[in-house]
Amino acid sequence: MRSRGGRATSARRLLLAALVTRPGHLSAEELAAEVQSRAPDVNLSTIYRNLEELERLRVVDRTHLGHGPATYHLASAAHGHLVCEKCGSMSEVPDQIFDGLAEQARERYGFVIHPNRFAVTGLCAGCQR
Amino acid sequence: MRSRGGRATSARRLLLAALVTRPGHLSAEELAAEVQSRAPDVNLSTIYRNLEELERLRVVDRTHLGHGPATYHLASAAHGHLVCEKCGSMSEVPDQIFDGLAEQARERYGFVIHPNRFAVTGLCAGCQR
DNA sequence: GTGCTTGCAAACGTTTTGCAGACTC
DNA sequence: GAGTCTGCAAAACGTTTGCAAGCAC
């Protein structure tokens, strides 16, 4: 798993371990906390640098969920995100929900969408007053 | 048009004028430049404060287009955004392209999407190598 | 030993905040 | 005159960078 000319450092192993053991959407800061619980002096910038490389290698996806920090998760988990603008809750939905949009975008604009890399915002069932 | 207990200040008038005369997606900084061309000492923080209020009043939509600053536009312009991850280009697309997604989200999750408030990321026609 | 990788500290760009004075109503 | 709004300066926030030392190979 250690990649294209890269080296197997402990910071990287721990970061991957964190991504595997805590599935879901974690910010760089949360991942850092997780890694630091085992290796206290791994620096935040190291986390960012490695996440950047892992993103380039398509091992993780980075998603901007609304206003806060970006979140990261393993690329294997194919799903989209519905984020409520009011209460901030997020639900993961299967990729198929994007099929119609994907088809239209491709046919009409030649655009290939990446459903796991963005958040669909709106109002969840509980927040529609 | 001056709203619920608010006051009609010149900074606000100029900000709305900028939003009307320059349709499209403007960052807070660009809007500030536009306003400042007529009233040089309007401060950036005033722009932010007023955009925040206008967003709360649903007069403008704020959209995060990838990594840079958020962009703002009048809420009336109903359209979605396709942003290319590689070259950064953005195209606006009619809301109908989201019809299928909107229906599925509503039926299966009770979630009402707001197509103008998020960006669909992927690869544009020119960047699919 | 070579050179990729790291910690640290400092910079970055965007946005938010505290405060005293200015303005609208 | 009361209370909202503003400019200014500084802080906050998430993220990126430069550098010298450290480590994997």
XYZ file of C-alpha atoms (C1' of nucleotides) in Angstrom:
308
model
C 0.000 0.000 0.000
C 2.923 2.389 0.298
C 2.975 4.264 -2.930
C 4.783 5.471 -5.992
C 8.168 6.397 -4.642
C 6.810 7.260 -1.201
C 8.103 6.057 2.122
C 6.396 4.123 4.888
C 6.649 6.436 7.845
C 4.845 5.973 11.113
C 2.900 9.203 10.685
C 1.476 7.813 7.460
C 0.672 4.453 8.927
C -1.161 6.074 11.802
C -3.052 8.423 9.515
C -4.264 5.537 7.370
C -5.139 3.598 10.503
C -7.233 6.554 11.690
C -9.031 6.737 8.359
C -9.772 3.025 8.458
C -10.815 2.717 12.078
C -12.960 5.841 12.155
C -15.056 5.645 9.027
C -17.037 8.765 8.381
C -16.157 12.341 7.734
C -13.246 13.668 9.680
C -11.598 17.027 9.505
C -7.826 17.328 9.385
C -7.914 18.421 13.008
C -9.904 15.387 14.100
C -7.581 13.086 12.233
C -4.633 14.802 13.852
C -6.157 14.239 17.288
C -6.648 10.584 16.477
C -3.077 10.161 15.287
C -1.702 12.179 18.195
C -3.434 9.938 20.690
C -0.792 7.399 19.741
C 2.060 9.603 18.574
C 1.689 12.936 20.351
C 4.160 14.929 18.343
C 2.860 14.353 14.879
C 2.219 17.819 13.572
C -0.960 19.121 11.965
C 0.987 20.172 8.896
C 2.158 16.602 8.441
C -1.463 15.511 8.462
C -2.287 18.085 5.826
C 0.671 17.129 3.685
C -0.192 13.459 3.797
C -3.866 14.021 3.192
C -2.890 16.039 0.171
C -0.801 13.211 -1.161
C -3.441 10.602 -0.377
C -5.956 12.700 -2.224
C -3.664 12.886 -5.229
C -3.296 9.106 -5.104
C -7.098 8.805 -4.937
C -6.974 6.996 -1.608
C -9.080 9.609 0.140
C -11.720 12.097 -0.954
C -11.843 15.588 0.380
C -15.304 17.116 0.704
C -16.384 20.602 1.668
C -19.439 20.208 3.864
C -20.821 23.709 4.157
C -18.824 26.345 6.021
C -16.427 24.604 8.365
C -13.252 22.701 7.615
C -12.993 20.177 4.783
C -13.622 16.550 5.684
C -11.786 13.470 4.504
C -12.756 9.846 4.082
C -11.560 6.767 2.254
C -12.333 6.955 -1.438
C -13.825 3.485 -1.435
C -16.979 4.610 0.327
C -19.105 5.645 -2.648
C -21.852 7.923 -1.453
C -23.176 11.432 -1.580
C -23.950 13.869 1.207
C -27.137 15.685 2.126
C -26.377 18.500 4.549
C -29.149 20.420 6.264
C -28.603 24.177 6.226
C -30.576 24.665 9.370
C -29.572 21.984 11.824
C -26.305 20.980 10.167
C -27.112 17.290 10.170
C -25.562 15.237 7.413
C -26.814 12.045 5.876
C -24.983 9.816 3.504
C -26.897 8.573 0.505
C -26.073 5.988 -2.151
C -24.531 7.161 -5.376
C -27.495 6.071 -7.459
C -29.449 9.079 -6.305
C -27.168 11.088 -8.579
C -27.724 8.967 -11.676
C -30.137 11.360 -13.348
C -27.977 14.381 -12.630
C -24.863 12.551 -13.783
C -26.499 11.605 -17.050
C -27.780 15.087 -17.768
C -24.479 16.711 -16.897
C -22.628 14.319 -19.164
C -25.018 14.539 -22.086
C -25.634 18.217 -22.055
C -22.291 19.571 -20.871
C -19.793 16.746 -21.269
C -19.241 17.104 -17.520
C -18.471 14.052 -15.379
C -19.609 14.573 -11.802
C -17.891 13.222 -8.672
C -20.797 12.654 -6.307
C -18.667 11.944 -3.242
C -16.737 15.173 -3.427
C -19.426 17.706 -2.754
C -22.352 18.237 -0.421
C -25.942 18.730 -1.474
C -27.402 21.398 0.761
C -31.036 21.930 1.590
C -33.463 21.247 4.411
C -33.835 17.916 6.128
C -37.220 16.386 6.909
C -37.247 17.755 10.441
C -36.364 21.339 9.539
C -39.026 22.196 6.985
C -41.276 23.752 9.620
C -36.808 46.819 0.072
C -35.248 47.910 3.340
C -36.004 45.217 5.720
C -37.500 44.084 8.967
C -36.261 46.674 11.374
C -33.156 47.491 9.363
C -31.969 50.871 8.184
C -31.315 52.187 4.696
C -27.674 53.120 4.771
C -25.606 54.038 1.751
C -23.331 51.058 2.222
C -26.342 48.796 1.908
C -27.745 50.571 -1.102
C -24.418 50.339 -2.886
C -24.011 46.681 -2.020
C -27.409 45.832 -3.453
C -26.626 47.946 -6.507
C -23.423 45.962 -7.018
C -25.308 42.680 -6.743
C -27.871 43.847 -9.281
C -25.548 45.409 -11.826
C -22.954 42.657 -11.767
C -24.923 39.455 -12.007
C -22.830 36.371 -11.534
C -20.741 35.050 -8.728
C -18.830 37.612 -6.776
C -16.678 37.156 -3.739
C -16.995 39.498 -0.782
C -13.755 41.115 -1.887
C -15.035 41.749 -5.416
C -18.241 43.210 -4.077
C -16.241 45.427 -1.763
C -14.179 46.677 -4.708
C -17.365 47.448 -6.610
C -18.882 49.328 -3.694
C -15.629 51.117 -2.941
C -15.385 52.428 -6.480
C -18.193 54.739 -5.452
C -17.686 55.015 -1.719
C -13.998 54.382 -1.033
C -14.166 53.994 2.696
C -16.744 51.291 3.017
C -14.996 48.569 4.932
C -14.754 44.900 4.021
C -16.254 43.937 7.353
C -19.324 46.019 6.550
C -19.693 44.065 3.316
C -19.494 40.815 5.259
C -21.968 41.976 7.862
C -24.472 43.057 5.253
C -24.053 39.961 3.133
C -24.732 37.941 6.241
C -27.940 39.813 6.865
C -29.001 39.618 3.218
C -28.412 35.912 3.308
C -30.565 35.604 6.403
C -33.299 37.570 4.624
C -32.941 35.235 1.622
C -32.055 38.060 -0.712
C -28.721 36.547 -1.652
C -27.343 33.041 -1.805
C -23.879 32.202 -0.633
C -22.132 29.378 -2.451
C -18.816 27.700 -1.760
C -17.241 27.009 -5.130
C -14.344 24.719 -4.285
C -11.426 26.087 -2.283
C -11.367 29.861 -2.639
C -13.644 32.440 -1.080
C -17.426 32.033 -0.992
C -19.384 33.713 -3.759
C -22.645 35.601 -3.519
C -25.456 36.282 -5.957
C -29.084 37.335 -5.904
C -31.329 34.525 -4.779
C -33.607 34.995 -7.761
C -31.118 33.561 -10.233
C -32.171 29.922 -10.188
C -29.337 27.773 -11.429
C -26.807 25.215 -10.349
C -23.043 25.180 -10.649
C -20.696 22.686 -12.264
C -17.145 23.304 -11.103
C -14.215 21.500 -12.682
C -11.754 20.136 -10.135
C -8.869 20.339 -12.520
C -9.094 23.656 -14.326
C -11.432 25.407 -11.899
C -13.858 26.545 -14.591
C -17.462 26.982 -13.531
C -20.572 26.720 -15.614
C -24.059 27.614 -14.604
C -26.771 25.175 -15.469
C -30.568 25.387 -15.292
C -32.272 24.046 -12.222
C -34.086 21.330 -14.167
C -30.923 19.297 -14.315
C -31.499 18.635 -10.606
C -35.072 17.454 -10.979
C -34.287 13.766 -10.662
C -32.027 14.276 -7.670
C -34.549 16.582 -6.022
C -37.300 14.023 -6.425
C -35.249 11.157 -5.064
C -33.998 13.180 -2.111
C -37.522 14.240 -1.245
C -39.120 10.837 -1.663
C -36.474 8.759 -0.013
C -35.208 11.102 2.686
C -37.761 13.881 2.996
C -34.924 16.235 2.120
C -35.575 19.378 0.057
C -32.499 20.391 -1.904
C -31.412 23.952 -2.693
C -29.696 23.600 -6.045
C -28.282 27.121 -6.147
C -26.464 26.843 -2.863
C -23.865 24.234 -3.643
C -21.423 23.360 -6.358
C -21.349 20.074 -8.209
C -17.720 19.116 -8.656
C -16.259 16.841 -11.278
C -14.351 17.106 -14.545
C -15.358 19.362 -17.403
C -15.365 18.173 -21.011
C -11.889 19.556 -21.678
C -10.212 18.006 -18.641
C -11.096 14.341 -19.023
C -7.840 13.648 -20.854
C 24.626 8.754 1.987
C 20.659 10.576 -0.690
C 16.761 12.811 -0.614
C 12.021 12.202 1.022
C 9.628 13.446 5.214
C 9.028 15.755 9.411
C 8.414 19.377 13.370
C 8.310 23.892 14.175
C 7.119 28.544 13.482
C 5.547 31.801 10.742
C 2.649 33.350 6.853
C -1.383 33.054 4.301
C -6.265 34.280 2.673
C -10.840 34.551 4.266
C -13.949 35.723 7.677
C -15.343 37.325 12.353
C -15.197 40.248 16.324
C -14.727 44.313 19.900
C -15.013 48.814 20.315
C -15.921 53.804 20.048
C -17.931 57.025 17.101
C -21.460 58.173 13.313
C -25.612 57.884 11.450
C -30.845 56.662 10.598
C -35.074 57.011 12.251
C -32.237 60.758 21.628
C -32.258 55.689 21.133
C -30.429 52.242 19.050
C -28.612 50.547 14.656
C -24.602 50.633 11.677
C -20.017 51.706 10.594
C -14.691 52.019 10.252
C -10.775 50.407 12.172
C -7.709 47.173 14.124
C -7.007 42.912 15.784
C -8.144 38.202 16.249
C -9.853 33.822 14.621
C -9.954 30.133 11.551
C -8.366 26.588 8.400
C -4.603 25.821 5.619
C 0.026 26.351 3.430
C 4.924 27.206 3.361
C 10.221 27.651 4.429
C 13.626 25.740 6.775
C 16.849 22.757 9.127
C 17.001 18.377 11.287
C 15.531 13.391 10.995
C 14.619 9.186 9.051
C 13.637 5.384 5.372
C 15.739 3.387 1.934
